[in-house]
Amino acid sequence: AQSVTQLDSHVSVSEGTPVLLRCNYSSSYSPSLFWYVQHPNKGLQLLLKYTSAATLVKGINGFEAEFKKSETSFHLTKPSAHMSDAAEYFCVVSDRSGNTPLVFGKGTRLSVIA
Amino acid sequence: NAGVTQTPKFRVLKTGQSMTLLCAQDMNHEYMYWYRQDPGMGLRLIHYSVGEGTTAKGEVPDGYNVSRLKKQNFLLGLESAAPSQTSVYFCASSYSDYLRTDTQYFGPGTRLTVL
């Protein structure tokens, strides 16, 4: 079985300061991991994904995430927050067995304060 | 190239009424999915399709039916709507789902309220 836990339901940062959104996962197999972003009243858009290549993954809009197997984590970071980063972020895990669907975390709402 | 589109964007139903949500994609993707999003729950998979003419159950399939008669379209039906089906519904598609690594592309969502 696989699961994903987003450790914060809401994160608030000031514009220009670093962003850290935390995600821990559990998987019986070597996982694929994704971060999706959802802006208000929009669909989800892929930020980045890890599929067993480099453990540090770079995504769009300056975001990156590091796969840490020993810590079962896949935290999302950005050096400097922009107002346009305010959105809901979802961490997603797949066990790559082909037998189960993607499992979505419950989401972290990021607020950016001017 | 419109990507993934959903019709309608909003709908209000009375308990017991039926309706069909339409999803269309123009990316020639093989796989299509229907999710529901509820506050604090993330997204949960309702049904999915691995190709034209195929459908399969996801995590929360009860009360829903689907059809994939054409590769580009994936329909979600509610035969007898219930208040518990009040949600935002998202359709997604991917080129393939080999080892669950492919990116899924999402539509803008349908906000459904059942009174």
mmCIF file of N, CA, C and O in Angstrom, chain A residues 21-55:
data_model
loop_
_atom_site.group_PDB
_atom_site.id
_atom_site.type_symbol
_atom_site.label_atom_id
_atom_site.label_comp_id
_atom_site.label_asym_id
_atom_site.label_seq_id
_atom_site.Cartn_x
_atom_site.Cartn_y
_atom_site.Cartn_z
ATOM 1 N N LEU A 21 7.496 23.304 1.519
ATOM 2 C CA LEU A 21 6.278 22.529 1.697
ATOM 3 C C LEU A 21 6.699 21.077 1.881
ATOM 4 O O LEU A 21 7.378 20.512 1.030
ATOM 5 N N ARG A 22 6.248 20.483 2.979
ATOM 6 C CA ARG A 22 6.769 19.182 3.376
ATOM 7 C C ARG A 22 5.844 18.037 2.977
ATOM 8 O O ARG A 22 4.618 18.131 3.110
ATOM 9 N N CYS A 23 6.481 16.951 2.523
ATOM 10 C CA CYS A 23 5.736 15.772 2.087
ATOM 11 C C CYS A 23 6.509 14.523 2.498
ATOM 12 O O CYS A 23 7.690 14.381 2.181
ATOM 13 N N ASN A 24 5.840 13.615 3.193
ATOM 14 C CA ASN A 24 6.390 12.296 3.489
ATOM 15 C C ASN A 24 5.536 11.247 2.804
ATOM 16 O O ASN A 24 4.323 11.416 2.667
ATOM 17 N N TYR A 25 6.161 10.169 2.393
ATOM 18 C CA TYR A 25 5.437 9.145 1.661
ATOM 19 C C TYR A 25 5.722 7.767 2.238
ATOM 20 O O TYR A 25 6.690 7.561 2.986
ATOM 21 N N SER A 26 4.862 6.831 1.857
ATOM 22 C CA SER A 26 5.071 5.428 2.175
ATOM 23 C C SER A 26 4.736 4.627 0.934
ATOM 24 O O SER A 26 3.708 4.867 0.292
ATOM 25 N N SER A 27 5.626 3.695 0.568
ATOM 26 C CA SER A 27 5.386 2.905 -0.636
ATOM 27 C C SER A 27 6.067 1.551 -0.501
ATOM 28 O O SER A 27 7.182 1.467 -0.009
ATOM 29 N N SER A 28 5.382 0.516 -0.979
ATOM 30 C CA SER A 28 5.952 -0.827 -0.930
ATOM 31 C C SER A 28 6.996 -1.044 -2.022
ATOM 32 O O SER A 28 7.801 -1.952 -1.944
ATOM 33 N N TYR A 29 6.913 -0.237 -3.054
ATOM 34 C CA TYR A 29 7.835 -0.351 -4.172
ATOM 35 C C TYR A 29 8.639 0.945 -4.291
ATOM 36 O O TYR A 29 8.371 1.918 -3.605
ATOM 37 N N SER A 30 9.593 0.948 -5.188
ATOM 38 C CA SER A 30 10.305 2.186 -5.473
ATOM 39 C C SER A 30 9.318 3.169 -6.086
ATOM 40 O O SER A 30 8.724 2.888 -7.121
ATOM 41 N N PRO A 31 9.113 4.314 -5.473
ATOM 42 C CA PRO A 31 8.009 5.178 -5.895
ATOM 43 C C PRO A 31 8.363 6.175 -6.992
ATOM 44 O O PRO A 31 9.526 6.494 -7.214
ATOM 45 N N SER A 32 7.329 6.652 -7.661
ATOM 46 C CA SER A 32 7.398 7.908 -8.401
ATOM 47 C C SER A 32 6.689 8.946 -7.542
ATOM 48 O O SER A 32 5.695 8.641 -6.882
ATOM 49 N N LEU A 33 7.194 10.161 -7.565
ATOM 50 C CA LEU A 33 6.620 11.220 -6.750
ATOM 51 C C LEU A 33 6.427 12.472 -7.590
ATOM 52 O O LEU A 33 7.247 12.781 -8.463
ATOM 53 N N PHE A 34 5.345 13.161 -7.316
ATOM 54 C CA PHE A 34 4.971 14.339 -8.093
ATOM 55 C C PHE A 34 4.569 15.468 -7.144
ATOM 56 O O PHE A 34 4.073 15.224 -6.044
ATOM 57 N N TRP A 35 4.735 16.696 -7.615
ATOM 58 C CA TRP A 35 4.092 17.858 -7.008
ATOM 59 C C TRP A 35 3.249 18.532 -8.087
ATOM 60 O O TRP A 35 3.745 18.830 -9.186
ATOM 61 N N TYR A 36 1.971 18.741 -7.738
ATOM 62 C CA TYR A 36 1.066 19.478 -8.608
ATOM 63 C C TYR A 36 0.651 20.763 -7.891
ATOM 64 O O TYR A 36 0.536 20.804 -6.664
ATOM 65 N N VAL A 37 0.345 21.795 -8.691
ATOM 66 C CA VAL A 37 -0.140 23.053 -8.134
ATOM 67 C C VAL A 37 -1.532 23.343 -8.687
ATOM 68 O O VAL A 37 -1.821 23.022 -9.849
ATOM 69 N N GLN A 38 -2.374 23.895 -7.835
ATOM 70 C CA GLN A 38 -3.730 24.258 -8.253
ATOM 71 C C GLN A 38 -3.989 25.704 -7.853
ATOM 72 O O GLN A 38 -4.108 26.014 -6.658
ATOM 73 N N HIS A 39 -4.107 26.566 -8.833
ATOM 74 C CA HIS A 39 -4.474 27.947 -8.572
ATOM 75 C C HIS A 39 -5.988 28.021 -8.403
ATOM 76 O O HIS A 39 -6.713 27.145 -8.895
ATOM 77 N N PRO A 40 -6.485 29.033 -7.717
ATOM 78 C CA PRO A 40 -7.922 29.113 -7.420
ATOM 79 C C PRO A 40 -8.799 28.920 -8.650
ATOM 80 O O PRO A 40 -8.564 29.545 -9.690
ATOM 81 N N ASN A 41 -9.765 28.026 -8.500
ATOM 82 C CA ASN A 41 -10.751 27.742 -9.555
ATOM 83 C C ASN A 41 -10.115 27.239 -10.850
ATOM 84 O O ASN A 41 -10.659 27.463 -11.940
ATOM 85 N N LYS A 42 -8.989 26.593 -10.728
ATOM 86 C CA LYS A 42 -8.305 26.029 -11.898
ATOM 87 C C LYS A 42 -8.072 24.536 -11.687
ATOM 88 O O LYS A 42 -8.212 24.011 -10.577
ATOM 89 N N GLY A 43 -7.676 23.875 -12.776
ATOM 90 C CA GLY A 43 -7.261 22.484 -12.661
ATOM 91 C C GLY A 43 -5.845 22.383 -12.115
ATOM 92 O O GLY A 43 -5.195 23.384 -11.835
ATOM 93 N N LEU A 44 -5.368 21.163 -11.968
ATOM 94 C CA LEU A 44 -4.027 20.940 -11.443
ATOM 95 C C LEU A 44 -2.998 20.974 -12.572
ATOM 96 O O LEU A 44 -3.264 20.539 -13.676
ATOM 97 N N GLN A 45 -1.810 21.458 -12.231
ATOM 98 C CA GLN A 45 -0.720 21.541 -13.200
ATOM 99 C C GLN A 45 0.522 20.921 -12.580
ATOM 100 O O GLN A 45 0.840 21.187 -11.409
ATOM 101 N N LEU A 46 1.237 20.116 -13.355
ATOM 102 C CA LEU A 46 2.442 19.484 -12.841
ATOM 103 C C LEU A 46 3.544 20.510 -12.611
ATOM 104 O O LEU A 46 3.870 21.310 -13.498
ATOM 105 N N LEU A 47 4.127 20.481 -11.394
ATOM 106 C CA LEU A 47 5.289 21.306 -11.090
ATOM 107 C C LEU A 47 6.584 20.549 -11.406
ATOM 108 O O LEU A 47 7.500 21.083 -12.024
ATOM 109 N N LEU A 48 6.656 19.320 -10.918
ATOM 110 C CA LEU A 48 7.843 18.497 -11.124
ATOM 111 C C LEU A 48 7.518 17.061 -10.757
ATOM 112 O O LEU A 48 6.499 16.788 -10.118
ATOM 113 N N LYS A 49 8.426 16.130 -11.174
ATOM 114 C CA LYS A 49 8.237 14.737 -10.816
ATOM 115 C C LYS A 49 9.572 14.030 -10.671
ATOM 116 O O LYS A 49 10.559 14.384 -11.329
ATOM 117 N N TYR A 50 9.577 13.033 -9.818
ATOM 118 C CA TYR A 50 10.737 12.175 -9.607
ATOM 119 C C TYR A 50 10.372 10.769 -10.057
ATOM 120 O O TYR A 50 9.345 10.222 -9.644
ATOM 121 N N THR A 51 11.223 10.204 -10.932
ATOM 122 C CA THR A 51 10.933 8.850 -11.429
ATOM 123 C C THR A 51 12.181 7.983 -11.421
ATOM 124 O O THR A 51 12.395 7.187 -12.321
ATOM 125 N N SER A 52 13.031 8.124 -10.420
ATOM 126 C CA SER A 52 14.201 7.289 -10.159
ATOM 127 C C SER A 52 15.463 7.738 -10.867
ATOM 128 O O SER A 52 16.442 7.012 -10.883
ATOM 129 N N ALA A 53 15.475 8.892 -11.437
ATOM 130 C CA ALA A 53 16.705 9.440 -12.008
ATOM 131 C C ALA A 53 17.375 10.288 -10.904
ATOM 132 O O ALA A 53 17.534 9.834 -9.795
ATOM 133 N N ALA A 54 17.759 11.509 -11.205
ATOM 134 C CA ALA A 54 18.402 12.367 -10.217
ATOM 135 C C ALA A 54 17.490 12.617 -9.031
ATOM 136 O O ALA A 54 16.288 12.821 -9.193
ATOM 137 N N THR A 55 18.065 12.615 -7.823
ATOM 138 C CA THR A 55 17.234 12.789 -6.628
ATOM 139 C C THR A 55 16.823 14.238 -6.416
ATOM 140 O O THR A 55 15.838 14.503 -5.732
#
